[in-house]
Short mmCIF file of C-alpha atoms (C1' of nucleotides) in Angstrom, two decimals:
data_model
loop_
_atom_site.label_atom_id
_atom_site.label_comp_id
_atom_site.label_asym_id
_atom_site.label_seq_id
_atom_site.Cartn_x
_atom_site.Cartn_y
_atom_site.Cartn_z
CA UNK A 228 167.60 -188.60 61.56
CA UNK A 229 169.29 -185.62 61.14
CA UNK A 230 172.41 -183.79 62.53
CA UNK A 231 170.90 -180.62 61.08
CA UNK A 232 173.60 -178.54 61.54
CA UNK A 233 171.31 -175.93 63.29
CA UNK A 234 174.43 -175.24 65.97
CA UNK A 235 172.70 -171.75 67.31
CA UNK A 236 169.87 -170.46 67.27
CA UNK A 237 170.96 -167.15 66.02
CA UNK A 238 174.24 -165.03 64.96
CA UNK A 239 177.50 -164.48 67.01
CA UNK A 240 176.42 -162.42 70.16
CA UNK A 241 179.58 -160.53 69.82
CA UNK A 242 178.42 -159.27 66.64
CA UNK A 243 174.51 -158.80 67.61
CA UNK A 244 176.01 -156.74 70.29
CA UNK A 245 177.52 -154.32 67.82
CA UNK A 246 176.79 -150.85 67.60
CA UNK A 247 177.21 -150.93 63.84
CA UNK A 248 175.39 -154.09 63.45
CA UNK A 249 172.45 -152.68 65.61
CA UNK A 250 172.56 -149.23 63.13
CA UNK A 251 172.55 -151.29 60.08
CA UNK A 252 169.50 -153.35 60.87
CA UNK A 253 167.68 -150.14 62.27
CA UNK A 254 168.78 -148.54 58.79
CA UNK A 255 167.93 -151.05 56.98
CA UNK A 256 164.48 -151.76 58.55
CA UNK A 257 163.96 -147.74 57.89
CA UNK A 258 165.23 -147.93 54.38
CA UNK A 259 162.64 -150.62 53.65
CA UNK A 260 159.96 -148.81 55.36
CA UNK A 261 160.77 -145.63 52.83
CA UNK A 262 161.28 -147.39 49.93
CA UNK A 263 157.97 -149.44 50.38
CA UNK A 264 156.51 -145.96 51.11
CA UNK A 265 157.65 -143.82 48.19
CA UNK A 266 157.17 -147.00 46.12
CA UNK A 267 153.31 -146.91 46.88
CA UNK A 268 153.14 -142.92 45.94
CA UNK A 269 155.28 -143.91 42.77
CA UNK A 270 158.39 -142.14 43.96
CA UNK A 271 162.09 -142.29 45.20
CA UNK A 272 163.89 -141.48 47.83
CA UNK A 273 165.47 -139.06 45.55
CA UNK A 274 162.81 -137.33 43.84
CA UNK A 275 161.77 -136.70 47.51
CA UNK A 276 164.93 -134.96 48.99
CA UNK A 277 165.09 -133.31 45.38
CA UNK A 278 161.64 -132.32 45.23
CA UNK A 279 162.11 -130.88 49.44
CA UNK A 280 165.07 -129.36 48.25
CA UNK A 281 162.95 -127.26 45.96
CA UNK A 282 160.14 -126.12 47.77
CA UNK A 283 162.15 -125.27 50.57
CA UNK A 284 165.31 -123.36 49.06
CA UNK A 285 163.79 -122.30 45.75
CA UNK A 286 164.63 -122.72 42.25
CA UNK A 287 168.55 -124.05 42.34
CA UNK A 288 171.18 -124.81 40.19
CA UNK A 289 172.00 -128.93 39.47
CA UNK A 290 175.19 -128.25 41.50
CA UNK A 291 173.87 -126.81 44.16
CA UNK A 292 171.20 -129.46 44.80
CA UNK A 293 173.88 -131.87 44.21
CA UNK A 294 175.13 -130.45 47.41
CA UNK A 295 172.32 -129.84 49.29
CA UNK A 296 170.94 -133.13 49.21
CA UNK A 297 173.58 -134.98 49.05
CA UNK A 298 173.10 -136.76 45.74
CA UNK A 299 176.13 -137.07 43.17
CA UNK A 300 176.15 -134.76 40.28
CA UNK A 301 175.06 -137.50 37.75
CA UNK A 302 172.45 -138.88 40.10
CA UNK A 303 170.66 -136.04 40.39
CA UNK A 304 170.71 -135.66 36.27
CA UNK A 305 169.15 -139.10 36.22
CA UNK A 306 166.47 -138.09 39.05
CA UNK A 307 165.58 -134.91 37.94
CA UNK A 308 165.31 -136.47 34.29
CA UNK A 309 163.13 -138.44 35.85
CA UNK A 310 161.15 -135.21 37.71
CA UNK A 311 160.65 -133.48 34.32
CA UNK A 312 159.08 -136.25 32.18
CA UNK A 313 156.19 -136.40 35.08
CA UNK A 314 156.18 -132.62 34.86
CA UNK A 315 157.36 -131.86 38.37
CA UNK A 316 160.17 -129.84 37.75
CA UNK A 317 161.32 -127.69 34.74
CA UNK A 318 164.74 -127.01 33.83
CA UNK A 319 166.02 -123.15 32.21
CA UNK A 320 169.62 -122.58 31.38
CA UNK A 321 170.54 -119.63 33.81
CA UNK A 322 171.28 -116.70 31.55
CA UNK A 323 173.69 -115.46 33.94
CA UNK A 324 176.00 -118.42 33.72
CA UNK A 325 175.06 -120.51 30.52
CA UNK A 326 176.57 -123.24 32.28
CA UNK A 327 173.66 -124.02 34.82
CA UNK A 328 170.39 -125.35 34.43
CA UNK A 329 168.33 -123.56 36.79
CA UNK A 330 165.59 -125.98 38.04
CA UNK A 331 161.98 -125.13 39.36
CA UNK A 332 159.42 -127.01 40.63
CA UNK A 333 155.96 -126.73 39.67
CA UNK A 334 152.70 -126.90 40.86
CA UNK A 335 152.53 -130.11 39.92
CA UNK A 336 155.66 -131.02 41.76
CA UNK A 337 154.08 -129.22 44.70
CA UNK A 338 151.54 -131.37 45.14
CA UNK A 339 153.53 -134.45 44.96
CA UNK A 340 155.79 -133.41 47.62
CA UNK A 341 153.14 -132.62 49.85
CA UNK A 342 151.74 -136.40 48.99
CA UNK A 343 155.51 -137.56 50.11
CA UNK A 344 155.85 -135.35 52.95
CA UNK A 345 152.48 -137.06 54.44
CA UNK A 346 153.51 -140.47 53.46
CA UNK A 347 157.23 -139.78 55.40
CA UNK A 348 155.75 -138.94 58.50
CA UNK A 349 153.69 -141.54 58.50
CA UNK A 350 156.93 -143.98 58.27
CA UNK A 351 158.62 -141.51 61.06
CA UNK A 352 156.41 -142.64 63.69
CA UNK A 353 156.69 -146.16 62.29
CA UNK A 354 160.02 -146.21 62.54
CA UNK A 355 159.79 -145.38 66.23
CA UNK A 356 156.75 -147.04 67.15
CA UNK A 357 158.14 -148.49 70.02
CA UNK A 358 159.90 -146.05 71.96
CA UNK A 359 158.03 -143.57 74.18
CA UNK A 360 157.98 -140.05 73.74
CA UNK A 361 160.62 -139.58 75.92
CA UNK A 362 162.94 -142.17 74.41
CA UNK A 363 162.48 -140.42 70.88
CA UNK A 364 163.81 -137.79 71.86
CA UNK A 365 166.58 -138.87 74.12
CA UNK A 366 167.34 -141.62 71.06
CA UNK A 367 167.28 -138.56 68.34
CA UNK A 368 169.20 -136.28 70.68
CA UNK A 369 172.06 -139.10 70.45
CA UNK A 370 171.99 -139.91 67.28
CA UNK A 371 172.72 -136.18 66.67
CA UNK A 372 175.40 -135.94 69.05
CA UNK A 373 177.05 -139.20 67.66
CA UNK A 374 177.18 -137.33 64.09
CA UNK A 375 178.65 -134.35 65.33
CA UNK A 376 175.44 -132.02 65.52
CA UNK A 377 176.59 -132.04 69.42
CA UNK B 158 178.74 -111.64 38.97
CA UNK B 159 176.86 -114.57 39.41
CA UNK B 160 173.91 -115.10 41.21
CA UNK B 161 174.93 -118.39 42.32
CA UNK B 162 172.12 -119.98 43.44
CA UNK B 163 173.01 -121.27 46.54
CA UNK B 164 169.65 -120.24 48.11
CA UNK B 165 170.07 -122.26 51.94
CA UNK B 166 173.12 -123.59 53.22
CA UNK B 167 171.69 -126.96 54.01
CA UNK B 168 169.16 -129.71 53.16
CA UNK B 169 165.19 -128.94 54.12
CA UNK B 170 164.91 -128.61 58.00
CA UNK B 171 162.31 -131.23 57.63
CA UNK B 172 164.53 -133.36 56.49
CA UNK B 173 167.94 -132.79 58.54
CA UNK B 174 165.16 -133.05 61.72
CA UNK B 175 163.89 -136.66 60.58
CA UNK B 176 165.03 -140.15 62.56
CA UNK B 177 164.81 -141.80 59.55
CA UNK B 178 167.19 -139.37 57.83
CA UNK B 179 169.65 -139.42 61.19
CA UNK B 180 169.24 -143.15 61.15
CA UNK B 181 170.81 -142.90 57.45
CA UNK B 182 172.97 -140.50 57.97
CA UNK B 183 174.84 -142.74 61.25
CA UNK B 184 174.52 -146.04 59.23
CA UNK B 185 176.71 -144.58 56.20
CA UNK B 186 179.36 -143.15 58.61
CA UNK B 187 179.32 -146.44 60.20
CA UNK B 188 179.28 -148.64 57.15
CA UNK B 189 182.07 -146.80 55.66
CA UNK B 190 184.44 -147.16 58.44
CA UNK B 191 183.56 -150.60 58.25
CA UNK B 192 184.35 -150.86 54.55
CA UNK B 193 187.57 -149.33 54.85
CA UNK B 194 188.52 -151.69 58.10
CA UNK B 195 187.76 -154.87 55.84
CA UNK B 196 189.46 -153.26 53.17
CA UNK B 197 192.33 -152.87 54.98
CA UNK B 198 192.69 -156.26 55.95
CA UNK B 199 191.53 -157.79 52.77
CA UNK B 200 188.54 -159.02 53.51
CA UNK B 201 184.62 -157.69 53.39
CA UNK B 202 181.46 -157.76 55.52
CA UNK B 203 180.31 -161.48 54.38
CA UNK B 204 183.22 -162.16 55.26
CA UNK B 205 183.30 -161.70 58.37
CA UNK B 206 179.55 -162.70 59.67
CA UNK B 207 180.26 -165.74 58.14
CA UNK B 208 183.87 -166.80 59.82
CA UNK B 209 182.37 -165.24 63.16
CA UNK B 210 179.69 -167.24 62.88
CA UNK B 211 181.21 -170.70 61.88
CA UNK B 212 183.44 -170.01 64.86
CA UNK B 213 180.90 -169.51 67.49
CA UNK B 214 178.55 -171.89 66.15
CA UNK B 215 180.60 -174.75 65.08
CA UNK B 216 180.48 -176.34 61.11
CA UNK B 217 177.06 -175.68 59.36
CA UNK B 218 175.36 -176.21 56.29
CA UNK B 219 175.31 -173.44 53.68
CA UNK B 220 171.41 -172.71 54.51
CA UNK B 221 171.68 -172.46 57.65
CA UNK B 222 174.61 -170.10 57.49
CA UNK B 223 172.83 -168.21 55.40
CA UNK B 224 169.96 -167.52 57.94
CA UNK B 225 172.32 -167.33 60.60
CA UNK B 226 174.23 -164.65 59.08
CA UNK B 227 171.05 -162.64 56.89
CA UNK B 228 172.89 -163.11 54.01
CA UNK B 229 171.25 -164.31 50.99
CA UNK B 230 171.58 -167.69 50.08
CA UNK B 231 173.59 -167.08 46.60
CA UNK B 232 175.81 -164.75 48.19
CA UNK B 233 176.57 -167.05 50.79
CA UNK B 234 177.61 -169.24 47.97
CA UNK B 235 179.73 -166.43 46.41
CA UNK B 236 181.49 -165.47 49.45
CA UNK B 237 182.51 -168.75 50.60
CA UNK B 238 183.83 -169.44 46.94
CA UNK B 239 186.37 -166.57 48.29
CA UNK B 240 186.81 -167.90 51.18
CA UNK B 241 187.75 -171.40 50.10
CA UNK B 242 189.97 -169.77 47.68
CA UNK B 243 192.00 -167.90 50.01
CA UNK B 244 192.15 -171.37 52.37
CA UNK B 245 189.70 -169.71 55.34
CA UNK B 246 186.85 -172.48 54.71
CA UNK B 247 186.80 -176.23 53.90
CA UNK B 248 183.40 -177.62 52.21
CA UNK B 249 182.84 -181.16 51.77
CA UNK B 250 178.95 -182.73 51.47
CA UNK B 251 177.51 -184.10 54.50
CA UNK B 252 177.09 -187.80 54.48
CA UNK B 253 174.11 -188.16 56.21
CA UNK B 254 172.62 -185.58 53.63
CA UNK B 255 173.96 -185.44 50.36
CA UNK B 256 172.45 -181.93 49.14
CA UNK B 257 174.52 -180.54 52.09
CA UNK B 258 177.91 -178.66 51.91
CA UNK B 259 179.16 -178.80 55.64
CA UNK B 260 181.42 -175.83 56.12
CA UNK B 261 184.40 -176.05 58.49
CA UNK B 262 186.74 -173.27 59.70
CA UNK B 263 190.15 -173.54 59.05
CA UNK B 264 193.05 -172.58 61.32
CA UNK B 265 193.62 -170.24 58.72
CA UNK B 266 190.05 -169.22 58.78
CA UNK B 267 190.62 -168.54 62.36
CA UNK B 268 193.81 -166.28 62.76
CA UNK B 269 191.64 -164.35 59.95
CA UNK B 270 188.82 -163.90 61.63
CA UNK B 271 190.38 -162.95 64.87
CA UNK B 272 192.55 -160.32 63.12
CA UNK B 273 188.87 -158.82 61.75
CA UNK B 274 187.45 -159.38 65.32
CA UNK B 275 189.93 -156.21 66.60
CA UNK B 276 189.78 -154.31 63.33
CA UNK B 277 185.47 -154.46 63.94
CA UNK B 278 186.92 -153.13 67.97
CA UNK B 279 188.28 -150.66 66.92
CA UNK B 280 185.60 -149.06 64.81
CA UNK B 281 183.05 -149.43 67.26
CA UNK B 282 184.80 -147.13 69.60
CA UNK B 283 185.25 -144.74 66.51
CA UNK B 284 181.78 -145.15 65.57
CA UNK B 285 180.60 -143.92 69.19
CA UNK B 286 183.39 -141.66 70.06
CA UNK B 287 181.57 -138.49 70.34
CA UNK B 288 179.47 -139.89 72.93
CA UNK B 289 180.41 -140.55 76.79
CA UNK B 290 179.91 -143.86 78.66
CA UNK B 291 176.55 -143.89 79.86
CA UNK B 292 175.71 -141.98 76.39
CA UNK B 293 176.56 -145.36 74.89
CA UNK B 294 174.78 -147.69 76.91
CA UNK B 295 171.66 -145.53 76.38
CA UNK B 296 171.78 -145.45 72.52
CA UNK B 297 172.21 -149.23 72.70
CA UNK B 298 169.15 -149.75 74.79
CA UNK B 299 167.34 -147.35 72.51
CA UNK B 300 168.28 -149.12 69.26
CA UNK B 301 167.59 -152.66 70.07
CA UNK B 302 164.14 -151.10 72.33
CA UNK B 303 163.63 -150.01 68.77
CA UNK B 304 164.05 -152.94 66.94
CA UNK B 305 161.55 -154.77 69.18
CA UNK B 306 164.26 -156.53 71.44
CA UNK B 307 162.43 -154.66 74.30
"C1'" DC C 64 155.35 -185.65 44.00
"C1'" DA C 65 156.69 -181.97 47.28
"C1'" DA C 66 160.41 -179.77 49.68
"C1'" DA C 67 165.21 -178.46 50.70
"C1'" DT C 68 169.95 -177.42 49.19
"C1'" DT C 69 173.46 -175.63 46.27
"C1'" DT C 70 174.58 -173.04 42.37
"C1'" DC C 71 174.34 -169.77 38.47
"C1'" DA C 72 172.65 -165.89 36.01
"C1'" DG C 73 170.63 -161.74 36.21
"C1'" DT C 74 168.33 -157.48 38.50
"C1'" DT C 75 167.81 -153.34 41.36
"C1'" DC C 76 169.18 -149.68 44.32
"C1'" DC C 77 172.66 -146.63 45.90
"C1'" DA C 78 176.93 -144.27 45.60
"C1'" DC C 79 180.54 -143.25 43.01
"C1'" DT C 80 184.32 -142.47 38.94
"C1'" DG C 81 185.94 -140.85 34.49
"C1'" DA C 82 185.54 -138.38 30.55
"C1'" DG C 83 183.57 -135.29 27.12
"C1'" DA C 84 181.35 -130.96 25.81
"C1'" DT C 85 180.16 -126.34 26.94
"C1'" DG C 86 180.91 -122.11 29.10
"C1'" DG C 87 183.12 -118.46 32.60
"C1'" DC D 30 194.68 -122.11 30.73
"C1'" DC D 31 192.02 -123.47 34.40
"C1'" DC D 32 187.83 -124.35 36.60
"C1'" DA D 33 182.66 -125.31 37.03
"C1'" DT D 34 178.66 -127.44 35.18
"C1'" DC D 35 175.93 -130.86 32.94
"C1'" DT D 36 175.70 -135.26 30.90
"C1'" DC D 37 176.63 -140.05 29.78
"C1'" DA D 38 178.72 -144.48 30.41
"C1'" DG D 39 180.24 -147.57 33.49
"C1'" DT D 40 181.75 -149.65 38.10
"C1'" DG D 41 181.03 -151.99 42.51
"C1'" DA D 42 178.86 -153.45 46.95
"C1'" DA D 43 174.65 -155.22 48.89
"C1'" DA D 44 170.43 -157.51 48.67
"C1'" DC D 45 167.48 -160.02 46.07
"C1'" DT D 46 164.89 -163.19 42.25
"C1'" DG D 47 164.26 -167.15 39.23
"C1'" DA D 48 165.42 -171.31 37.75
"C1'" DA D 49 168.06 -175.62 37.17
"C1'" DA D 50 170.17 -179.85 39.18
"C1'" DT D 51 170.45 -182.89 42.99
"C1'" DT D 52 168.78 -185.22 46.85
"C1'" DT D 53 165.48 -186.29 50.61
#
DNA sequence: CAAATTTCAGTTCCACTGAGATGG
DNA sequence: CCCATCTCAGTGAAACTGAAATTT
């Protein structure tokens, strides 16, 4: 026989109590959900916030998209290297400021976004599958108000 | 003059609006204060689940603290090398099973663990400052309604 | 033989740092 | 001279994979 040295059945409550704990697994069973998700339309999450970025703000400088979505500098160099071998997005230097790549997406890249945008919502009401309509919002409403939006 | 292209002043509505993106948005605020508060007392997350849990749960096997804890079996491995180091964990194989490390706290191991236990306080008030009382209770409902703890 | 445990080596994703080259 | 931009090379945490050695 065997002392299996199965004390508990699960983790420390204190911790499974946590707030942070209780974000990371909700993260990280979102994260999964997106990756598997962008993975299946052959895409990242940051070809998708790049691509959004686009086709919502316009044609942008590296920089500024940098900033926008949130991506570091050399990131989005990598990503948007990525973007321009499928044809998705085309970079021009900015003959205003030599400096600046000025990147546009194109028709192509268009069409993948709107592929994404489909296959996100799709994982947005995954994600919440379980909470009524009322709870979404009252749980979204928080989660704004906890990062500041209040 | 430049036209600087810096077209909107934020990411794609879209995306500010989603849960998924709100979910990653809270998790990096809260992971990075918890960095910073295992950082500050020399120590990181693995750390932590794992003395927390050999506390609460008594000595275990290196499997089982591995499901215990999520944490990957080799990284178990890897953090407890650190630990043992630093004097926190004793491993010696388990007689009645000789493929078994059994992994014992030390008195070391728990001052350490104790000192974490207030750091991890502290940040969970910081992590939910912005919101009042019953605000709290309701996101914690919410999140572990959400991840099927109903 | 099949299965479990520990360990090592290596990979991937994400976020970031530092430095060089170009240009304003 | 200083600052911004783009790019490349590399780092580090976190989670994971594959495989070998040992034991049950």
């Amino acid at each position: 026989m065997k002392a299996d040295w199965t004390p508990a059945a699960t983790m420390p409550s204190r911790i499974l109590e946590m707030p942070t704990w209780l974000l990371s697994r909700a993260f990280a069973h979102s994260h999964r959900l997106l990756f598997e998700g962008f993975a299946s339309a052959d895409s990242h999450g940051y070809h998708y916030r790049l691509l959004a970025t686009l086709l919502e703000a316009g044609p942008a400088s590296q920089a500024v998209l940098g900033r926008l979505t949130r991506i570091d500098r050399s990131d989005v160099v990598a990503a948007l290297n990525d973007l321009a071998e499928r044809g998705f997005i085309e970079r021009s230097t900015d003959p205003e400021d030599r400096r600046r790549n000025v990147v546009t997406i194109t028709p192509a890249g268009v069409d993948h976004v709107r592929k994404l945008d489909d296959v996100v919502a799709g994982i947005q009401e995954k994600v919440l599958a379980r909470l009524s309509a009322a709870e979404r919002k009252q749980f979204l409403r928080l989660l704004k108000r906890m990062l500041g939006d209040a």
